[in-house]
């Protein structure tokens, strides 16, 4: 392989390094300021398109749960001007965006039927923001695109068909790099989110119940091609961690962290 391709790969790797809250090394090529701007822009665009539901009771309930979780986040993230909206969608989903924006689909309340179960979902989504998974994901894509381009040009120099080389490298990158890494991010968000739950006074055992419910939903795909860990695997790991977090949960309740969020 030519020296310039090696140099390109090295430049991508050295572009930015960070460490997640669990100690995992991350490639980081996008700033927090850029991500905050993108998050707010995306959220505002949803509002302009009429995606926000007029659901004051659900919004107040989700905001109550979110505020309790935000109160235990690292200071950098607590200080953001967080806003919660209910999304007019029947699917069981939720998200948190850089820039302090949270969306909860109407359908989520059919699955997360208690404040502890909703805290499981929101704690997980907030963990994605705290761990800067969005910026990491964008950085991964930038790096992979650069590597695919380099590989394509190298293949063309060796007489290979550029289109076929691009397609093969693209598929290899998708299955071999991006999707497994996304599962790593999801597992990390599970760990952090359940920790935030316990620190905020939500029962960490509810995470197990929530993912058991999610596992009964349809639309499953093979585990190795999924961007999320299999629900059964997820519930098992969360059950183990829940027992370790029970002292944290009990201490939080004794210290006054006892959310009473009702819809």
PDB file of C-alpha atoms in Angstrom:
ATOM      1  CA  UNK A   1       0.000   0.000   0.000  1.00  0.00           C
ATOM      2  CA  UNK A   2       1.376   3.425  -0.904  1.00  0.00           C
ATOM      3  CA  UNK A   3       2.740   5.782   1.728  1.00  0.00           C
ATOM      4  CA  UNK A   4       0.043   8.420   1.197  1.00  0.00           C
ATOM      5  CA  UNK A   5      -2.718   5.939   2.052  1.00  0.00           C
ATOM      6  CA  UNK A   6      -0.900   5.002   5.247  1.00  0.00           C
ATOM      7  CA  UNK A   7      -0.533   8.699   6.010  1.00  0.00           C
ATOM      8  CA  UNK A   8      -4.267   9.264   5.463  1.00  0.00           C
ATOM      9  CA  UNK A   9      -5.157   6.424   7.821  1.00  0.00           C
ATOM     10  CA  UNK A  10      -2.783   7.775  10.454  1.00  0.00           C
ATOM     11  CA  UNK A  11      -4.229  11.263  10.122  1.00  0.00           C
ATOM     12  CA  UNK A  12      -7.746   9.944  10.677  1.00  0.00           C
ATOM     13  CA  UNK A  13      -6.714   8.048  13.789  1.00  0.00           C
ATOM     14  CA  UNK A  14      -4.799  10.995  15.226  1.00  0.00           C
ATOM     15  CA  UNK A  15      -7.512  13.535  14.398  1.00  0.00           C
ATOM     16  CA  UNK A  16      -8.955  13.442  17.878  1.00  0.00           C
ATOM     17  CA  UNK A  17      -8.918  11.126  20.868  1.00  0.00           C
ATOM     18  CA  UNK A  18     -11.235  11.088  23.864  1.00  0.00           C
ATOM     19  CA  UNK A  19     -12.197   8.769  26.708  1.00  0.00           C
ATOM     20  CA  UNK A  20     -15.769   7.774  27.505  1.00  0.00           C
ATOM     21  CA  UNK A  21     -17.134   7.806  31.096  1.00  0.00           C
ATOM     22  CA  UNK A  22     -16.450   4.055  31.275  1.00  0.00           C
ATOM     23  CA  UNK A  23     -12.796   4.512  30.241  1.00  0.00           C
ATOM     24  CA  UNK A  24     -13.167   3.408  26.633  1.00  0.00           C
ATOM     25  CA  UNK A  25     -11.045   5.196  24.025  1.00  0.00           C
ATOM     26  CA  UNK A  26     -12.996   7.127  21.401  1.00  0.00           C
ATOM     27  CA  UNK A  27     -12.224   8.725  18.057  1.00  0.00           C
ATOM     28  CA  UNK A  28     -13.502  12.306  18.262  1.00  0.00           C
ATOM     29  CA  UNK A  29     -13.418  14.592  15.222  1.00  0.00           C
ATOM     30  CA  UNK A  30     -16.489  16.730  16.032  1.00  0.00           C
ATOM     31  CA  UNK A  31     -16.668  19.317  18.821  1.00  0.00           C
ATOM     32  CA  UNK A  32     -19.327  19.529  21.529  1.00  0.00           C
ATOM     33  CA  UNK A  33     -20.311  22.960  20.237  1.00  0.00           C
ATOM     34  CA  UNK A  34     -20.921  21.559  16.765  1.00  0.00           C
ATOM     35  CA  UNK A  35     -22.968  18.692  18.170  1.00  0.00           C
ATOM     36  CA  UNK A  36     -25.034  21.034  20.352  1.00  0.00           C
ATOM     37  CA  UNK A  37     -25.867  23.157  17.321  1.00  0.00           C
ATOM     38  CA  UNK A  38     -26.821  20.101  15.282  1.00  0.00           C
ATOM     39  CA  UNK A  39     -28.965  18.724  18.115  1.00  0.00           C
ATOM     40  CA  UNK A  40     -30.925  21.942  18.584  1.00  0.00           C
ATOM     41  CA  UNK A  41     -31.344  22.391  14.840  1.00  0.00           C
ATOM     42  CA  UNK A  42     -32.672  18.860  14.420  1.00  0.00           C
ATOM     43  CA  UNK A  43     -35.073  19.278  17.330  1.00  0.00           C
ATOM     44  CA  UNK A  44     -36.361  22.622  16.054  1.00  0.00           C
ATOM     45  CA  UNK A  45     -36.886  21.107  12.625  1.00  0.00           C
ATOM     46  CA  UNK A  46     -39.077  18.404  14.161  1.00  0.00           C
ATOM     47  CA  UNK A  47     -41.161  21.156  15.739  1.00  0.00           C
ATOM     48  CA  UNK A  48     -41.511  22.992  12.445  1.00  0.00           C
ATOM     49  CA  UNK A  49     -42.713  19.789  10.814  1.00  0.00           C
ATOM     50  CA  UNK A  50     -45.417  19.343  13.456  1.00  0.00           C
ATOM     51  CA  UNK A  51     -43.883  16.289  15.107  1.00  0.00           C
ATOM     52  CA  UNK A  52     -44.568  17.499  18.665  1.00  0.00           C
ATOM     53  CA  UNK A  53     -47.801  16.263  20.227  1.00  0.00           C
ATOM     54  CA  UNK A  54     -50.113  18.436  22.303  1.00  0.00           C
ATOM     55  CA  UNK A  55     -49.865  16.189  25.363  1.00  0.00           C
ATOM     56  CA  UNK A  56     -49.328  18.371  28.480  1.00  0.00           C
ATOM     57  CA  UNK A  57     -49.799  15.556  31.019  1.00  0.00           C
ATOM     58  CA  UNK A  58     -47.354  13.238  29.299  1.00  0.00           C
ATOM     59  CA  UNK A  59     -44.900  16.059  28.793  1.00  0.00           C
ATOM     60  CA  UNK A  60     -45.025  17.098  32.462  1.00  0.00           C
ATOM     61  CA  UNK A  61     -44.567  13.472  33.525  1.00  0.00           C
ATOM     62  CA  UNK A  62     -41.589  12.884  31.210  1.00  0.00           C
ATOM     63  CA  UNK A  63     -40.076  16.210  32.285  1.00  0.00           C
ATOM     64  CA  UNK A  64     -40.343  15.179  35.944  1.00  0.00           C
ATOM     65  CA  UNK A  65     -38.448  11.941  35.261  1.00  0.00           C
ATOM     66  CA  UNK A  66     -35.897  13.716  33.075  1.00  0.00           C
ATOM     67  CA  UNK A  67     -35.202  16.429  35.664  1.00  0.00           C
ATOM     68  CA  UNK A  68     -34.509  13.841  38.364  1.00  0.00           C
ATOM     69  CA  UNK A  69     -31.988  12.125  36.074  1.00  0.00           C
ATOM     70  CA  UNK A  70     -30.388  15.341  34.844  1.00  0.00           C
ATOM     71  CA  UNK A  71     -29.777  16.375  38.470  1.00  0.00           C
ATOM     72  CA  UNK A  72     -27.235  13.536  38.870  1.00  0.00           C
ATOM     73  CA  UNK A  73     -25.403  14.022  35.562  1.00  0.00           C
ATOM     74  CA  UNK A  74     -21.888  15.502  35.506  1.00  0.00           C
ATOM     75  CA  UNK A  75     -21.977  19.316  35.956  1.00  0.00           C
ATOM     76  CA  UNK A  76     -21.241  20.019  32.285  1.00  0.00           C
ATOM     77  CA  UNK A  77     -24.448  18.292  31.279  1.00  0.00           C
ATOM     78  CA  UNK A  78     -26.607  19.452  34.183  1.00  0.00           C
ATOM     79  CA  UNK A  79     -26.077  23.076  33.178  1.00  0.00           C
ATOM     80  CA  UNK A  80     -27.664  22.724  29.752  1.00  0.00           C
ATOM     81  CA  UNK A  81     -31.128  24.158  29.151  1.00  0.00           C
ATOM     82  CA  UNK A  82     -32.926  20.831  28.796  1.00  0.00           C
ATOM     83  CA  UNK A  83     -36.309  20.695  27.082  1.00  0.00           C
ATOM     84  CA  UNK A  84     -38.697  17.758  26.743  1.00  0.00           C
ATOM     85  CA  UNK A  85     -41.282  17.228  24.021  1.00  0.00           C
ATOM     86  CA  UNK A  86     -43.688  14.387  23.296  1.00  0.00           C
ATOM     87  CA  UNK A  87     -43.363  13.078  19.755  1.00  0.00           C
ATOM     88  CA  UNK A  88     -46.574  12.192  17.950  1.00  0.00           C
ATOM     89  CA  UNK A  89     -45.482   8.650  17.080  1.00  0.00           C
ATOM     90  CA  UNK A  90     -46.976   5.344  18.248  1.00  0.00           C
ATOM     91  CA  UNK A  91     -43.692   3.420  18.264  1.00  0.00           C
ATOM     92  CA  UNK A  92     -41.950   2.787  21.598  1.00  0.00           C
ATOM     93  CA  UNK A  93     -38.978   5.101  21.275  1.00  0.00           C
ATOM     94  CA  UNK A  94     -37.250   8.100  22.828  1.00  0.00           C
ATOM     95  CA  UNK A  95     -34.095  10.124  22.275  1.00  0.00           C
ATOM     96  CA  UNK A  96     -31.856  12.750  23.832  1.00  0.00           C
ATOM     97  CA  UNK A  97     -29.862  15.147  21.680  1.00  0.00           C
ATOM     98  CA  UNK A  98     -26.752  17.221  22.328  1.00  0.00           C
ATOM     99  CA  UNK A  99     -27.813  20.748  23.137  1.00  0.00           C
ATOM    100  CA  UNK A 100     -30.283  19.657  25.823  1.00  0.00           C
ATOM    101  CA  UNK A 101     -33.241  18.250  23.915  1.00  0.00           C
ATOM    102  CA  UNK A 102     -35.304  15.161  24.777  1.00  0.00           C
ATOM    103  CA  UNK A 103     -38.099  13.546  22.813  1.00  0.00           C
ATOM    104  CA  UNK A 104     -40.408  10.768  23.988  1.00  0.00           C
ATOM    105  CA  UNK A 105     -42.751   9.036  21.563  1.00  0.00           C
ATOM    106  CA  UNK A 106     -46.357   8.654  22.650  1.00  0.00           C
ATOM    107  CA  UNK A 107     -46.000   4.913  22.127  1.00  0.00           C
ATOM    108  CA  UNK A 108     -43.256   4.712  24.753  1.00  0.00           C
ATOM    109  CA  UNK A 109     -45.771   5.170  27.548  1.00  0.00           C
ATOM    110  CA  UNK A 110     -47.489   1.923  26.536  1.00  0.00           C
ATOM    111  CA  UNK A 111     -44.305  -0.009  27.319  1.00  0.00           C
ATOM    112  CA  UNK A 112     -42.686   2.075  30.072  1.00  0.00           C
ATOM    113  CA  UNK A 113     -45.666   2.024  32.415  1.00  0.00           C
ATOM    114  CA  UNK A 114     -43.945   3.218  35.617  1.00  0.00           C
ATOM    115  CA  UNK A 115     -41.639   6.113  36.410  1.00  0.00           C
ATOM    116  CA  UNK A 116     -38.775   3.682  36.996  1.00  0.00           C
ATOM    117  CA  UNK A 117     -39.252   2.084  33.586  1.00  0.00           C
ATOM    118  CA  UNK A 118     -39.406   5.482  31.890  1.00  0.00           C
ATOM    119  CA  UNK A 119     -36.252   6.426  33.795  1.00  0.00           C
ATOM    120  CA  UNK A 120     -34.608   3.367  32.245  1.00  0.00           C
ATOM    121  CA  UNK A 121     -35.295   4.729  28.787  1.00  0.00           C
ATOM    122  CA  UNK A 122     -34.398   8.348  29.496  1.00  0.00           C
ATOM    123  CA  UNK A 123     -31.330   7.424  31.540  1.00  0.00           C
ATOM    124  CA  UNK A 124     -30.097   5.362  28.604  1.00  0.00           C
ATOM    125  CA  UNK A 125     -30.697   8.186  26.127  1.00  0.00           C
ATOM    126  CA  UNK A 126     -29.050  10.782  28.368  1.00  0.00           C
ATOM    127  CA  UNK A 127     -26.065   8.450  28.707  1.00  0.00           C
ATOM    128  CA  UNK A 128     -25.619   8.593  24.922  1.00  0.00           C
ATOM    129  CA  UNK A 129     -25.260  12.372  25.205  1.00  0.00           C
ATOM    130  CA  UNK A 130     -22.923  12.314  28.211  1.00  0.00           C
ATOM    131  CA  UNK A 131     -20.707   9.709  26.536  1.00  0.00           C
ATOM    132  CA  UNK A 132     -20.686  11.825  23.350  1.00  0.00           C
ATOM    133  CA  UNK A 133     -21.834   8.889  21.277  1.00  0.00           C
ATOM    134  CA  UNK A 134     -23.319  11.124  18.592  1.00  0.00           C
ATOM    135  CA  UNK A 135     -20.014  12.875  17.960  1.00  0.00           C
ATOM    136  CA  UNK A 136     -18.207   9.553  18.110  1.00  0.00           C
ATOM    137  CA  UNK A 137     -20.602   8.052  15.588  1.00  0.00           C
ATOM    138  CA  UNK A 138     -20.087  10.965  13.201  1.00  0.00           C
ATOM    139  CA  UNK A 139     -16.319  10.662  13.661  1.00  0.00           C
ATOM    140  CA  UNK A 140     -16.444   6.938  12.906  1.00  0.00           C
ATOM    141  CA  UNK A 141     -18.374   7.594   9.711  1.00  0.00           C
ATOM    142  CA  UNK A 142     -15.884  10.262   8.643  1.00  0.00           C
ATOM    143  CA  UNK A 143     -12.994   7.874   9.278  1.00  0.00           C
ATOM    144  CA  UNK A 144     -14.648   4.983   7.455  1.00  0.00           C
ATOM    145  CA  UNK A 145     -15.480   7.153   4.441  1.00  0.00           C
ATOM    146  CA  UNK A 146     -11.855   8.241   4.268  1.00  0.00           C
ATOM    147  CA  UNK A 147     -10.629   4.650   4.538  1.00  0.00           C
ATOM    148  CA  UNK A 148     -13.063   3.425   1.863  1.00  0.00           C
ATOM    149  CA  UNK A 149     -11.939   6.194  -0.489  1.00  0.00           C
ATOM    150  CA  UNK A 150      -8.294   5.324   0.106  1.00  0.00           C
ATOM    151  CA  UNK A 151      -8.966   1.635  -0.494  1.00  0.00           C
ATOM    152  CA  UNK A 152     -10.914   2.345  -3.659  1.00  0.00           C
ATOM    153  CA  UNK A 153      -8.150   4.496  -5.121  1.00  0.00           C
ATOM    154  CA  UNK A 154      -5.553   1.896  -4.214  1.00  0.00           C
ATOM    155  CA  UNK A 155      -7.650  -0.857  -5.825  1.00  0.00           C
ATOM    156  CA  UNK A 156      -8.060   1.218  -8.966  1.00  0.00           C
ATOM    157  CA  UNK A 157      -4.291   1.690  -9.143  1.00  0.00           C
ATOM    158  CA  UNK A 158      -3.973  -2.112  -9.104  1.00  0.00           C
ATOM    159  CA  UNK A 159      -6.405  -2.493 -12.017  1.00  0.00           C
ATOM    160  CA  UNK A 160      -9.518  -3.354  -9.963  1.00  0.00           C
ATOM    161  CA  UNK A 161     -12.963  -2.024 -10.833  1.00  0.00           C
ATOM    162  CA  UNK A 162     -13.457   1.069  -8.647  1.00  0.00           C
ATOM    163  CA  UNK A 163     -17.236   0.613  -8.292  1.00  0.00           C
ATOM    164  CA  UNK A 164     -16.970  -2.973  -7.121  1.00  0.00           C
ATOM    165  CA  UNK A 165     -14.132  -2.126  -4.759  1.00  0.00           C
ATOM    166  CA  UNK A 166     -16.151   0.705  -3.212  1.00  0.00           C
ATOM    167  CA  UNK A 167     -19.177  -1.564  -2.745  1.00  0.00           C
ATOM    168  CA  UNK A 168     -17.158  -4.362  -1.170  1.00  0.00           C
ATOM    169  CA  UNK A 169     -15.293  -2.033   1.173  1.00  0.00           C
ATOM    170  CA  UNK A 170     -18.511  -0.250   2.089  1.00  0.00           C
ATOM    171  CA  UNK A 171     -20.214  -3.493   3.090  1.00  0.00           C
ATOM    172  CA  UNK A 172     -17.133  -4.624   4.986  1.00  0.00           C
ATOM    173  CA  UNK A 173     -16.988  -1.360   6.875  1.00  0.00           C
ATOM    174  CA  UNK A 174     -20.685  -1.454   7.725  1.00  0.00           C
ATOM    175  CA  UNK A 175     -20.689  -4.975   9.159  1.00  0.00           C
ATOM    176  CA  UNK A 176     -17.141  -5.065  10.489  1.00  0.00           C
ATOM    177  CA  UNK A 177     -16.770  -1.633  12.048  1.00  0.00           C
ATOM    178  CA  UNK A 178     -19.823   0.590  12.344  1.00  0.00           C
ATOM    179  CA  UNK A 179     -22.532  -1.792  13.561  1.00  0.00           C
ATOM    180  CA  UNK A 180     -20.428  -3.623  16.182  1.00  0.00           C
ATOM    181  CA  UNK A 181     -19.204  -0.292  17.467  1.00  0.00           C
ATOM    182  CA  UNK A 182     -22.790   0.897  17.751  1.00  0.00           C
ATOM    183  CA  UNK A 183     -23.585  -2.125  19.894  1.00  0.00           C
ATOM    184  CA  UNK A 184     -20.669  -1.131  22.119  1.00  0.00           C
ATOM    185  CA  UNK A 185     -22.184   2.314  22.488  1.00  0.00           C
ATOM    186  CA  UNK A 186     -25.595   0.854  23.301  1.00  0.00           C
ATOM    187  CA  UNK A 187     -24.148  -1.402  25.998  1.00  0.00           C
ATOM    188  CA  UNK A 188     -22.213   1.524  27.432  1.00  0.00           C
ATOM    189  CA  UNK A 189     -25.389   3.619  27.543  1.00  0.00           C
ATOM    190  CA  UNK A 190     -27.128   0.772  29.379  1.00  0.00           C
ATOM    191  CA  UNK A 191     -24.405   0.730  32.042  1.00  0.00           C
ATOM    192  CA  UNK A 192     -24.330   4.490  32.500  1.00  0.00           C
ATOM    193  CA  UNK A 193     -28.083   4.957  32.270  1.00  0.00           C
ATOM    194  CA  UNK A 194     -28.811   2.371  34.931  1.00  0.00           C
ATOM    195  CA  UNK A 195     -26.217   4.023  37.156  1.00  0.00           C
ATOM    196  CA  UNK A 196     -27.912   7.405  36.706  1.00  0.00           C
ATOM    197  CA  UNK A 197     -31.248   5.770  37.556  1.00  0.00           C
ATOM    198  CA  UNK A 198     -29.975   4.467  40.861  1.00  0.00           C
ATOM    199  CA  UNK A 199     -28.265   7.744  41.759  1.00  0.00           C
ATOM    200  CA  UNK A 200     -31.505   9.625  41.020  1.00  0.00           C
ATOM    201  CA  UNK A 201     -33.589   7.342  43.238  1.00  0.00           C
ATOM    202  CA  UNK A 202     -35.195   5.194  40.532  1.00  0.00           C
ATOM    203  CA  UNK A 203     -35.202   1.432  41.077  1.00  0.00           C
ATOM    204  CA  UNK A 204     -32.467  -0.014  38.810  1.00  0.00           C
ATOM    205  CA  UNK A 205     -34.287  -3.351  38.707  1.00  0.00           C
ATOM    206  CA  UNK A 206     -36.911  -1.713  36.499  1.00  0.00           C
ATOM    207  CA  UNK A 207     -34.375  -1.755  33.662  1.00  0.00           C
ATOM    208  CA  UNK A 208     -34.682  -5.535  33.537  1.00  0.00           C
ATOM    209  CA  UNK A 209     -38.467  -5.390  33.370  1.00  0.00           C
ATOM    210  CA  UNK A 210     -38.408  -2.740  30.674  1.00  0.00           C
ATOM    211  CA  UNK A 211     -36.105  -4.690  28.372  1.00  0.00           C
ATOM    212  CA  UNK A 212     -38.044  -7.878  28.928  1.00  0.00           C
ATOM    213  CA  UNK A 213     -41.080  -5.987  27.665  1.00  0.00           C
ATOM    214  CA  UNK A 214     -39.124  -4.625  24.722  1.00  0.00           C
ATOM    215  CA  UNK A 215     -38.005  -8.147  23.885  1.00  0.00           C
ATOM    216  CA  UNK A 216     -41.632  -9.128  23.309  1.00  0.00           C
ATOM    217  CA  UNK A 217     -42.038  -6.501  20.617  1.00  0.00           C
ATOM    218  CA  UNK A 218     -41.805  -7.430  16.943  1.00  0.00           C
ATOM    219  CA  UNK A 219     -39.344  -6.443  14.262  1.00  0.00           C
ATOM    220  CA  UNK A 220     -36.336  -8.419  15.455  1.00  0.00           C
ATOM    221  CA  UNK A 221     -33.198  -8.772  13.303  1.00  0.00           C
ATOM    222  CA  UNK A 222     -30.185 -11.102  13.589  1.00  0.00           C
ATOM    223  CA  UNK A 223     -28.026 -10.099  16.559  1.00  0.00           C
ATOM    224  CA  UNK A 224     -24.821  -9.647  14.552  1.00  0.00           C
ATOM    225  CA  UNK A 225     -26.553  -7.133  12.244  1.00  0.00           C
ATOM    226  CA  UNK A 226     -28.416  -5.298  14.987  1.00  0.00           C
ATOM    227  CA  UNK A 227     -27.386  -1.888  16.227  1.00  0.00           C
ATOM    228  CA  UNK A 228     -28.731  -2.842  19.649  1.00  0.00           C
ATOM    229  CA  UNK A 229     -27.822  -5.810  21.847  1.00  0.00           C
ATOM    230  CA  UNK A 230     -30.451  -8.563  21.866  1.00  0.00           C
ATOM    231  CA  UNK A 231     -33.089  -7.740  24.540  1.00  0.00           C
ATOM    232  CA  UNK A 232     -32.497 -11.068  26.330  1.00  0.00           C
ATOM    233  CA  UNK A 233     -28.744 -10.396  26.549  1.00  0.00           C
ATOM    234  CA  UNK A 234     -29.450  -6.848  27.634  1.00  0.00           C
ATOM    235  CA  UNK A 235     -31.828  -7.894  30.418  1.00  0.00           C
ATOM    236  CA  UNK A 236     -29.335 -10.429  31.755  1.00  0.00           C
ATOM    237  CA  UNK A 237     -26.517  -7.893  32.046  1.00  0.00           C
ATOM    238  CA  UNK A 238     -28.814  -5.288  33.559  1.00  0.00           C
ATOM    239  CA  UNK A 239     -30.041  -7.783  36.147  1.00  0.00           C
ATOM    240  CA  UNK A 240     -26.463  -8.372  37.307  1.00  0.00           C
ATOM    241  CA  UNK A 241     -25.717  -4.685  37.512  1.00  0.00           C
ATOM    242  CA  UNK A 242     -29.022  -3.943  39.275  1.00  0.00           C
ATOM    243  CA  UNK A 243     -27.940  -5.982  42.277  1.00  0.00           C
ATOM    244  CA  UNK A 244     -24.668  -4.057  42.458  1.00  0.00           C
ATOM    245  CA  UNK A 245     -26.561  -0.759  42.267  1.00  0.00           C
ATOM    246  CA  UNK A 246     -29.114  -1.492  44.980  1.00  0.00           C
ATOM    247  CA  UNK A 247     -26.946   0.099  47.731  1.00  0.00           C
ATOM    248  CA  UNK A 248     -26.586   3.204  45.530  1.00  0.00           C
ATOM    249  CA  UNK A 249     -30.346   3.305  45.012  1.00  0.00           C
ATOM    250  CA  UNK A 250     -31.107   2.909  48.712  1.00  0.00           C
ATOM    251  CA  UNK A 251     -28.589   5.580  49.657  1.00  0.00           C
ATOM    252  CA  UNK A 252     -30.082   7.959  47.092  1.00  0.00           C
ATOM    253  CA  UNK A 253     -33.562   7.444  48.529  1.00  0.00           C
ATOM    254  CA  UNK A 254     -32.277   7.970  52.060  1.00  0.00           C
ATOM    255  CA  UNK A 255     -30.593  11.187  50.926  1.00  0.00           C
ATOM    256  CA  UNK A 256     -33.818  12.627  49.568  1.00  0.00           C
ATOM    257  CA  UNK A 257     -33.633  11.539  45.941  1.00  0.00           C
ATOM    258  CA  UNK A 258     -37.115  10.044  45.830  1.00  0.00           C
ATOM    259  CA  UNK A 259     -38.880  11.046  42.600  1.00  0.00           C
ATOM    260  CA  UNK A 260     -42.667  11.049  42.594  1.00  0.00           C
ATOM    261  CA  UNK A 261     -43.505  11.457  38.933  1.00  0.00           C
ATOM    262  CA  UNK A 262     -47.056  10.619  37.927  1.00  0.00           C
ATOM    263  CA  UNK A 263     -49.090  11.118  34.796  1.00  0.00           C
TER     264      UNK A 263
END
